[in-house]
Amino acid sequence: MASSFLGYCRQMLTDMGTAQRESLVSLTCLEVQELENIFALLLMGSFIGLPAPPTFLSVELLPFMEREMRILHQRAEDAHDMLAEIMGTLGID
Amino acid sequence: MRIIFFTGKGGVGKSTIAAAAAWQLAQQRRVLIVSLDPAHNLGDIFNVTLKNKRKRFSENLYLQEVDLRQMARAYLEKETNVLSDTYSYLKALNLDHYFSVLKYSPGIEEYALLTSIERAIREETDFDYLLFDTPPTGLTLRFLALPQVTVTWIERLTAIRRQILEKRYTIQKIRRPLKTGEEKRELRLSYDEKDDDILNRLLVLQENYGKLTAVLQGATCGIVLVFNPDLLSLRESERLIEGLGDLKLPLRLLVQNKVTEENRTIADQVAGALQQASGHKGPSRYVALNQDIALKGASLYNISEDLRSDLEF
């Protein structure tokens, strides 16, 4: 009983620690996501009329860009509700 | 190995001068002359059929015409096949052939040109001279600029990519490290530069284009500008010289083709203007207009002017 209680306490503390860490990195995570979004936009901007890099550069990197393209897509979907996006980022309910 | 590009406005006689120079150089050295102009004349000049295959014309002289359209097609076919493999389920619906529209992508011809130059420089190391007969000015400048433009793009993209990886690393550090056998609870992305496919690909491309730029700007490479004694040719040549200067490509020789007794005064003026524009970097040569265009054994087009000595830089 005692050991499982201690284990329970330890688990709780660890989880609290993890939660703290997660809230710390959340902003950096968002920054990374935005950077990846920019990266994809630069490479594939021709879809929306941005000046494109040499065509073959996009073609060469295309096979590795799955994650970036998902993010690009997600960002385009969320774009119409920026306010909610910012509120979510800042943790305002 | 020396690499020489013959450039100039369309119709000034680039192919003729290149062929004559190749023939003269081949008297002593091993020479490969490659025609990159989509309107190929090299075969006509030497009176042989080349059809995208290399041919040995004399002991030391090899001829080659590059079919750009076919190269572009081959490259895109490869990419299209990769796409079709990834989206292989489309085959079931018989929709995969719609990817074939990719072959109309703009910019692919320059890429094909650059690839063929890069391949020739890399593979043909047993020749003393590699001569390129280029397409008219516009396309030539665009593809000569391409390595540098691409390197700039790659540099910017690499910087962004490195920043992404750095931030991923920070995230990884703040989150506690995984114990052995522990399952990841959230998505953990690679942050090591060695593990990132995109960065690796970018670095490989950067190295390739960096090498090519270094070769093109180096001491073994030279540009020969061919022009005629007329105003249009002068203006376009001035623009070409300016473009070459911007790209830091070394101009070695100015060749004025189709000079006769009648247009000698104009020829002097044009040559003077171009010498000034180029900052007197290379010597200027006149080649006389010769009506006799038949190939007579060694004396190709009867061009008797010495082009060889100027090209042995």
GROMACS .gro file of C-alpha atoms in nm:
model
  406
    1MET     CA    1   0.000   0.000   0.000
    2ALA     CA    2   0.270   0.241   0.113
    3SER     CA    3   0.488   0.171  -0.189
    4SER     CA    4   0.201   0.216  -0.434
    5PHE     CA    5   0.107   0.539  -0.257
    6LEU     CA    6   0.465   0.662  -0.294
    7GLY     CA    7   0.463   0.550  -0.654
    8TYR     CA    8   0.141   0.741  -0.705
    9CYS     CA    9   0.298   1.055  -0.556
   10ARG     CA   10   0.608   1.013  -0.768
   11GLN     CA   11   0.398   0.970  -1.082
   12MET     CA   12   0.201   1.280  -0.993
   13LEU     CA   13   0.515   1.488  -0.947
   14THR     CA   14   0.664   1.359  -1.271
   15ASP     CA   15   0.347   1.443  -1.458
   16MET     CA   16   0.340   1.789  -1.305
   17GLY     CA   17   0.696   1.833  -1.421
   18THR     CA   18   0.607   1.718  -1.769
   19ALA     CA   19   0.312   1.954  -1.779
   20GLN     CA   20   0.536   2.243  -1.676
   21ARG     CA   21   0.786   2.153  -1.944
   22GLU     CA   22   0.513   2.124  -2.205
   23SER     CA   23   0.375   2.466  -2.124
   24LEU     CA   24   0.729   2.601  -2.147
   25VAL     CA   25   0.793   2.460  -2.493
   26SER     CA   26   0.450   2.529  -2.636
   27LEU     CA   27   0.549   2.869  -2.769
   28THR     CA   28   0.871   2.736  -2.919
   29CYS     CA   29   0.673   2.452  -3.077
   30LEU     CA   30   0.450   2.709  -3.240
   31GLU     CA   31   0.752   2.901  -3.360
   32VAL     CA   32   0.896   2.588  -3.518
   33GLN     CA   33   0.567   2.518  -3.685
   34GLU     CA   34   0.557   2.869  -3.826
   35LEU     CA   35   0.914   2.834  -3.950
   36GLU     CA   36   0.827   2.508  -4.121
   37ASN     CA   37   0.526   2.680  -4.270
   38ILE     CA   38   0.749   2.958  -4.406
   39PHE     CA   39   0.995   2.702  -4.542
   40ALA     CA   40   0.717   2.523  -4.731
   41LEU     CA   41   0.573   2.854  -4.850
   42LEU     CA   42   0.909   2.963  -4.990
   43LEU     CA   43   0.952   2.639  -5.179
   44MET     CA   44   0.596   2.607  -5.303
   45GLY     CA   45   0.487   2.968  -5.310
   46SER     CA   46   0.417   2.950  -5.680
   47PHE     CA   47   0.082   2.791  -5.591
   48ILE     CA   48  -0.034   3.121  -5.445
   49GLY     CA   49   0.156   3.352  -5.674
   50LEU     CA   50   0.476   3.407  -5.477
   51PRO     CA   51   0.800   3.418  -5.676
   52ALA     CA   52   0.923   3.061  -5.690
   53PRO     CA   53   1.277   2.927  -5.660
   54PRO     CA   54   1.424   2.742  -5.958
   55THR     CA   55   1.159   2.482  -6.039
   56PHE     CA   56   1.387   2.183  -5.999
   57LEU     CA   57   1.481   2.287  -5.645
   58SER     CA   58   1.117   2.243  -5.542
   59VAL     CA   59   1.097   1.920  -5.736
   60GLU     CA   60   1.415   1.786  -5.573
   61LEU     CA   61   1.293   1.854  -5.218
   62LEU     CA   62   0.931   1.759  -5.273
   63PRO     CA   63   0.968   1.392  -5.168
   64PHE     CA   64   1.080   1.498  -4.816
   65MET     CA   65   0.825   1.767  -4.758
   66GLU     CA   66   0.524   1.572  -4.637
   67ARG     CA   67   0.517   1.717  -4.285
   68GLU     CA   68   0.572   2.072  -4.408
   69MET     CA   69   0.292   2.037  -4.660
   70ARG     CA   70   0.056   1.913  -4.390
   71ILE     CA   71   0.142   2.217  -4.179
   72LEU     CA   72   0.096   2.445  -4.479
   73HIS     CA   73  -0.245   2.294  -4.535
   74GLN     CA   74  -0.340   2.322  -4.169
   75ARG     CA   75  -0.231   2.685  -4.156
   76ALA     CA   76  -0.435   2.766  -4.463
   77GLU     CA   77  -0.738   2.605  -4.299
   78ASP     CA   78  -0.692   2.795  -3.971
   79ALA     CA   79  -0.615   3.123  -4.139
   80HIS     CA   80  -0.973   3.250  -4.137
   81ASP     CA   81  -0.985   3.243  -3.757
   82MET     CA   82  -0.663   3.405  -3.645
   83LEU     CA   83  -0.816   3.541  -3.322
   84ALA     CA   84  -0.900   3.194  -3.194
   85GLU     CA   85  -0.554   3.082  -3.299
   86ILE     CA   86  -0.384   3.357  -3.095
   87MET     CA   87  -0.611   3.296  -2.795
   88GLY     CA   88  -0.528   2.928  -2.809
   89THR     CA   89  -0.156   3.003  -2.824
   90LEU     CA   90  -0.166   3.238  -2.528
   91GLY     CA   91  -0.376   2.994  -2.329
   92ILE     CA   92  -0.676   3.222  -2.286
   93ASP     CA   93  -0.997   3.026  -2.247
   94MET     CA   94   4.119   2.066  -6.887
   95ARG     CA   95   4.010   2.400  -7.035
   96ILE     CA   96   3.640   2.479  -7.067
   97ILE     CA   97   3.537   2.737  -7.324
   98PHE     CA   98   3.192   2.876  -7.401
   99PHE     CA   99   3.119   3.046  -7.732
  100THR     CA  100   2.846   3.305  -7.682
  101GLY     CA  101   2.685   3.582  -7.882
  102LYS     CA  102   2.372   3.698  -8.058
  103GLY     CA  103   2.190   3.453  -8.281
  104GLY     CA  104   2.333   3.423  -8.630
  105VAL     CA  105   2.670   3.589  -8.571
  106GLY     CA  106   2.856   3.266  -8.635
  107LYS     CA  107   2.911   3.115  -8.292
  108SER     CA  108   2.895   2.760  -8.422
  109THR     CA  109   3.128   2.836  -8.712
  110ILE     CA  110   3.388   3.005  -8.492
  111ALA     CA  111   3.356   2.732  -8.230
  112ALA     CA  112   3.402   2.464  -8.496
  113ALA     CA  113   3.703   2.645  -8.645
  114ALA     CA  114   3.861   2.688  -8.302
  115ALA     CA  115   3.794   2.322  -8.221
  116TRP     CA  116   3.955   2.214  -8.545
  117GLN     CA  117   4.262   2.431  -8.489
  118LEU     CA  118   4.301   2.318  -8.128
  119ALA     CA  119   4.259   1.954  -8.228
  120GLN     CA  120   4.577   1.971  -8.433
  121GLN     CA  121   4.767   1.939  -8.106
  122ARG     CA  122   4.522   1.864  -7.827
  123ARG     CA  123   4.230   1.635  -7.754
  124VAL     CA  124   3.911   1.835  -7.805
  125LEU     CA  125   3.541   1.770  -7.745
  126ILE     CA  126   3.298   2.019  -7.890
  127VAL     CA  127   2.943   2.010  -7.754
  128SER     CA  128   2.655   2.195  -7.916
  129LEU     CA  129   2.390   2.311  -7.667
  130ASP     CA  130   2.195   2.517  -7.919
  131PRO     CA  131   1.850   2.365  -7.978
  132ALA     CA  132   1.893   2.456  -8.346
  133HIS     CA  133   2.194   2.233  -8.402
  134ASN     CA  134   2.441   2.326  -8.674
  135LEU     CA  135   2.745   2.135  -8.563
  136GLY     CA  136   2.662   1.831  -8.774
  137ASP     CA  137   2.598   2.052  -9.076
  138ILE     CA  138   2.931   2.229  -9.035
  139PHE     CA  139   3.130   1.907  -9.021
  140ASN     CA  140   2.897   1.741  -9.268
  141VAL     CA  141   2.813   1.446  -9.043
  142THR     CA  142   2.494   1.323  -8.876
  143LEU     CA  143   2.522   1.338  -8.498
  144LYS     CA  144   2.172   1.271  -8.361
  145ASN     CA  145   2.252   1.307  -7.992
  146LYS     CA  146   2.544   1.065  -8.014
  147ARG     CA  147   2.911   1.145  -7.985
  148LYS     CA  148   3.117   1.105  -8.298
  149ARG     CA  149   3.488   1.097  -8.355
  150PHE     CA  150   3.560   1.331  -8.642
  151SER     CA  151   3.938   1.312  -8.649
  152GLU     CA  152   4.200   1.162  -8.427
  153ASN     CA  153   4.175   1.430  -8.162
  154LEU     CA  154   3.837   1.586  -8.234
  155TYR     CA  155   3.506   1.460  -8.098
  156LEU     CA  156   3.165   1.611  -8.177
  157GLN     CA  157   2.846   1.599  -7.975
  158GLU     CA  158   2.502   1.756  -7.999
  159VAL     CA  159   2.286   1.766  -7.687
  160ASP     CA  160   1.915   1.726  -7.738
  161LEU     CA  161   1.776   1.954  -7.467
  162ARG     CA  162   1.417   1.857  -7.521
  163GLN     CA  163   1.498   1.494  -7.477
  164MET     CA  164   1.702   1.564  -7.163
  165ALA     CA  165   1.421   1.771  -7.014
  166ARG     CA  166   1.177   1.497  -7.102
  167ALA     CA  167   1.396   1.228  -6.945
  168TYR     CA  168   1.434   1.427  -6.622
  169LEU     CA  169   1.063   1.495  -6.592
  170GLU     CA  170   0.978   1.139  -6.677
  171LYS     CA  171   1.191   1.028  -6.383
  172GLU     CA  172   1.013   1.270  -6.148
  173THR     CA  173   0.675   1.174  -6.289
  174ASN     CA  174   0.751   0.809  -6.226
  175VAL     CA  175   0.835   0.884  -5.861
  176LEU     CA  176   0.506   1.071  -5.827
  177SER     CA  177   0.313   0.794  -5.999
  178ASP     CA  178   0.472   0.539  -5.764
  179THR     CA  179   0.373   0.743  -5.460
  180TYR     CA  180   0.022   0.784  -5.589
  181SER     CA  181   0.004   0.436  -5.733
  182TYR     CA  182  -0.359   0.394  -5.631
  183LEU     CA  183  -0.444   0.637  -5.910
  184LYS     CA  184  -0.342   0.366  -6.154
  185ALA     CA  185  -0.648   0.172  -6.046
  186LEU     CA  186  -0.862   0.461  -6.163
  187ASN     CA  187  -0.644   0.515  -6.470
  188LEU     CA  188  -0.574   0.873  -6.363
  189ASP     CA  189  -0.194   0.852  -6.330
  190HIS     CA  190  -0.127   0.978  -6.681
  191TYR     CA  191  -0.249   1.324  -6.575
  192PHE     CA  192   0.092   1.380  -6.415
  193SER     CA  193   0.236   1.392  -6.764
  194VAL     CA  194   0.132   1.759  -6.775
  195LEU     CA  195   0.451   1.817  -6.568
  196LYS     CA  196   0.656   1.807  -6.883
  197TYR     CA  197   0.541   2.159  -6.962
  198SER     CA  198   0.700   2.298  -6.643
  199PRO     CA  199   0.885   2.621  -6.713
  200GLY     CA  200   1.254   2.643  -6.630
  201ILE     CA  201   1.322   2.280  -6.705
  202GLU     CA  202   1.517   2.353  -7.024
  203GLU     CA  203   1.772   2.565  -6.840
  204TYR     CA  204   1.802   2.291  -6.586
  205ALA     CA  205   1.861   2.033  -6.861
  206LEU     CA  206   2.127   2.261  -7.012
  207LEU     CA  207   2.301   2.306  -6.681
  208THR     CA  208   2.289   1.935  -6.609
  209SER     CA  209   2.444   1.850  -6.944
  210ILE     CA  210   2.725   2.102  -6.885
  211GLU     CA  211   2.782   1.975  -6.534
  212ARG     CA  212   2.791   1.615  -6.653
  213ALA     CA  213   3.032   1.697  -6.936
  214ILE     CA  214   3.267   1.881  -6.700
  215ARG     CA  215   3.255   1.596  -6.450
  216GLU     CA  216   3.287   1.303  -6.688
  217GLU     CA  217   3.500   1.418  -6.981
  218THR     CA  218   3.822   1.464  -6.790
  219ASP     CA  219   4.042   1.298  -7.051
  220PHE     CA  220   4.003   1.586  -7.296
  221ASP     CA  221   4.236   1.886  -7.300
  222TYR     CA  222   3.964   2.117  -7.426
  223LEU     CA  223   3.589   2.117  -7.376
  224LEU     CA  224   3.419   2.360  -7.612
  225PHE     CA  225   3.051   2.456  -7.575
  226ASP     CA  226   2.856   2.612  -7.855
  227THR     CA  227   2.575   2.788  -7.664
  228PRO     CA  228   2.222   2.899  -7.756
  229PRO     CA  229   2.163   3.273  -7.822
  230THR     CA  230   2.232   3.533  -7.550
  231GLY     CA  231   1.911   3.527  -7.344
  232LEU     CA  232   1.904   3.160  -7.264
  233THR     CA  233   2.282   3.145  -7.224
  234LEU     CA  234   2.290   3.418  -6.962
  235ARG     CA  235   1.997   3.260  -6.782
  236PHE     CA  236   2.157   2.921  -6.752
  237LEU     CA  237   2.500   3.060  -6.667
  238ALA     CA  238   2.332   3.255  -6.387
  239LEU     CA  239   2.141   2.952  -6.270
  240PRO     CA  240   2.408   2.797  -6.043
  241GLN     CA  241   2.451   3.125  -5.857
  242VAL     CA  242   2.078   3.193  -5.831
  243THR     CA  243   2.026   2.840  -5.707
  244VAL     CA  244   2.310   2.865  -5.456
  245THR     CA  245   2.154   3.183  -5.314
  246TRP     CA  246   1.821   3.007  -5.275
  247ILE     CA  247   1.982   2.702  -5.120
  248GLU     CA  248   2.175   2.918  -4.873
  249ARG     CA  249   1.858   3.092  -4.754
  250LEU     CA  250   1.666   2.766  -4.729
  251THR     CA  251   1.952   2.599  -4.541
  252ALA     CA  252   1.958   2.885  -4.291
  253ILE     CA  253   1.584   2.847  -4.223
  254ARG     CA  254   1.619   2.471  -4.198
  255ARG     CA  255   1.903   2.502  -3.946
  256GLN     CA  256   1.691   2.740  -3.741
  257ILE     CA  257   1.407   2.486  -3.739
  258LEU     CA  258   1.643   2.213  -3.620
  259GLU     CA  259   1.789   2.438  -3.353
  260LYS     CA  260   1.444   2.511  -3.214
  261ARG     CA  261   1.357   2.142  -3.225
  262TYR     CA  262   1.671   2.074  -3.027
  263THR     CA  263   1.569   2.332  -2.765
  264ILE     CA  264   1.228   2.170  -2.735
  265GLN     CA  265   1.389   1.831  -2.698
  266LYS     CA  266   1.616   1.960  -2.423
  267ILE     CA  267   1.335   2.112  -2.220
  268ARG     CA  268   1.122   1.802  -2.245
  269ARG     CA  269   1.273   1.531  -2.032
  270PRO     CA  270   1.469   1.264  -2.220
  271LEU     CA  271   1.294   0.934  -2.286
  272LYS     CA  272   1.384   0.641  -2.066
  273THR     CA  273   1.482   0.321  -2.240
  274GLY     CA  274   1.178   0.134  -2.355
  275GLU     CA  275   0.950   0.427  -2.287
  276GLU     CA  276   0.691   0.510  -2.554
  277LYS     CA  277   0.683   0.858  -2.697
  278ARG     CA  278   0.375   1.038  -2.578
  279GLU     CA  279   0.409   1.322  -2.823
  280LEU     CA  280   0.557   1.353  -3.170
  281ARG     CA  281   0.934   1.383  -3.139
  282LEU     CA  282   1.097   1.528  -3.449
  283SER     CA  283   1.453   1.476  -3.559
  284TYR     CA  284   1.674   1.764  -3.456
  285ASP     CA  285   2.014   1.628  -3.550
  286GLU     CA  286   2.148   1.772  -3.875
  287LYS     CA  287   2.252   1.427  -3.986
  288ASP     CA  288   1.898   1.290  -3.954
  289ASP     CA  289   1.721   1.561  -4.146
  290ASP     CA  290   1.660   1.451  -4.506
  291ILE     CA  291   1.576   1.797  -4.632
  292LEU     CA  292   1.890   1.956  -4.492
  293ASN     CA  293   2.104   1.673  -4.626
  294ARG     CA  294   1.956   1.709  -4.972
  295LEU     CA  295   2.009   2.086  -4.957
  296LEU     CA  296   2.372   2.042  -4.855
  297VAL     CA  297   2.439   1.797  -5.139
  298LEU     CA  298   2.283   2.039  -5.388
  299GLN     CA  299   2.480   2.327  -5.242
  300GLU     CA  300   2.805   2.138  -5.278
  301ASN     CA  301   2.731   2.046  -5.640
  302TYR     CA  302   2.635   2.397  -5.743
  303GLY     CA  303   2.918   2.550  -5.544
  304LYS     CA  304   3.164   2.329  -5.731
  305LEU     CA  305   3.009   2.417  -6.066
  306THR     CA  306   3.020   2.790  -5.989
  307ALA     CA  307   3.383   2.758  -5.883
  308VAL     CA  308   3.468   2.580  -6.210
  309LEU     CA  309   3.281   2.838  -6.420
  310GLN     CA  310   3.451   3.130  -6.244
  311GLY     CA  311   3.788   2.959  -6.225
  312ALA     CA  312   4.110   2.993  -6.421
  313THR     CA  313   4.037   2.692  -6.644
  314CYS     CA  314   3.713   2.836  -6.782
  315GLY     CA  315   3.675   3.103  -7.048
  316ILE     CA  316   3.404   3.277  -7.244
  317VAL     CA  317   3.455   3.371  -7.607
  318LEU     CA  318   3.225   3.644  -7.735
  319VAL     CA  319   3.142   3.630  -8.105
  320PHE     CA  320   2.991   3.935  -8.275
  321ASN     CA  321   2.946   4.106  -8.612
  322PRO     CA  322   3.026   4.459  -8.723
  323ASP     CA  323   2.672   4.594  -8.685
  324LEU     CA  324   2.477   4.794  -8.429
  325LEU     CA  325   2.240   4.523  -8.307
  326SER     CA  326   2.524   4.283  -8.248
  327LEU     CA  327   2.718   4.554  -8.064
  328ARG     CA  328   2.430   4.638  -7.831
  329GLU     CA  329   2.355   4.276  -7.747
  330SER     CA  330   2.724   4.202  -7.694
  331GLU     CA  331   2.748   4.497  -7.454
  332ARG     CA  332   2.458   4.355  -7.254
  333LEU     CA  333   2.623   4.014  -7.257
  334ILE     CA  334   2.953   4.157  -7.132
  335GLU     CA  335   2.766   4.336  -6.854
  336GLY     CA  336   2.584   4.014  -6.763
  337LEU     CA  337   2.907   3.815  -6.759
  338GLY     CA  338   3.065   4.079  -6.537
  339ASP     CA  339   2.777   4.052  -6.290
  340LEU     CA  340   2.822   3.675  -6.282
  341LYS     CA  341   3.202   3.711  -6.248
  342LEU     CA  342   3.257   3.485  -6.548
  343PRO     CA  343   3.591   3.534  -6.724
  344LEU     CA  344   3.578   3.678  -7.076
  345ARG     CA  345   3.888   3.559  -7.264
  346LEU     CA  346   3.850   3.653  -7.627
  347LEU     CA  347   3.644   3.878  -7.854
  348VAL     CA  348   3.596   3.748  -8.207
  349GLN     CA  349   3.451   3.974  -8.472
  350ASN     CA  350   3.311   3.761  -8.749
  351LYS     CA  351   3.217   3.856  -9.108
  352VAL     CA  352   3.458   4.147  -9.142
  353THR     CA  353   3.515   4.266  -9.499
  354GLU     CA  354   3.704   4.555  -9.658
  355GLU     CA  355   3.381   4.757  -9.681
  356ASN     CA  356   3.277   4.730  -9.317
  357ARG     CA  357   3.627   4.757  -9.176
  358THR     CA  358   3.567   5.107  -9.029
  359ILE     CA  359   3.253   4.994  -8.849
  360ALA     CA  360   3.436   4.681  -8.735
  361ASP     CA  361   3.707   4.895  -8.576
  362GLN     CA  362   3.448   5.107  -8.397
  363VAL     CA  363   3.252   4.804  -8.271
  364ALA     CA  364   3.569   4.628  -8.155
  365GLY     CA  365   3.685   4.945  -7.978
  366ALA     CA  366   3.350   4.989  -7.801
  367LEU     CA  367   3.342   4.627  -7.687
  368GLN     CA  368   3.705   4.635  -7.573
  369GLN     CA  369   3.618   4.933  -7.360
  370ALA     CA  370   3.302   4.770  -7.226
  371SER     CA  371   3.494   4.460  -7.127
  372GLY     CA  372   3.774   4.658  -6.964
  373HIS     CA  373   4.031   4.527  -7.216
  374LYS     CA  374   4.029   4.185  -7.054
  375GLY     CA  375   4.087   3.977  -7.365
  376PRO     CA  376   4.235   4.027  -7.709
  377SER     CA  377   4.009   4.109  -8.001
  378ARG     CA  378   4.035   3.916  -8.332
  379TYR     CA  379   3.883   3.973  -8.673
  380VAL     CA  380   3.761   3.690  -8.890
  381ALA     CA  381   3.701   3.775  -9.254
  382LEU     CA  382   3.372   3.707  -9.424
  383ASN     CA  383   3.424   3.414  -9.649
  384GLN     CA  384   3.169   3.325  -9.912
  385ASP     CA  385   3.321   2.988  -9.965
  386ILE     CA  386   3.149   2.773  -9.707
  387ALA     CA  387   3.245   2.435  -9.840
  388LEU     CA  388   3.440   2.213  -9.608
  389LYS     CA  389   3.776   2.157  -9.765
  390GLY     CA  390   3.952   1.902  -9.558
  391ALA     CA  391   4.148   2.078  -9.291
  392SER     CA  392   4.065   2.437  -9.370
  393LEU     CA  393   3.722   2.453  -9.218
  394TYR     CA  394   3.519   2.735  -9.375
  395ASN     CA  395   3.859   2.851  -9.494
  396ILE     CA  396   3.905   3.031  -9.163
  397SER     CA  397   4.275   3.095  -9.171
  398GLU     CA  398   4.288   3.335  -8.875
  399ASP     CA  399   4.465   3.187  -8.578
  400LEU     CA  400   4.218   3.132  -8.292
  401ARG     CA  401   4.427   2.876  -8.113
  402SER     CA  402   4.698   3.086  -7.956
  403ASP     CA  403   4.442   3.306  -7.778
  404LEU     CA  404   4.267   3.007  -7.630
  405GLU     CA  405   4.573   2.855  -7.469
  406PHE     CA  406   4.531   3.042  -7.145
   0.00000   0.00000   0.00000
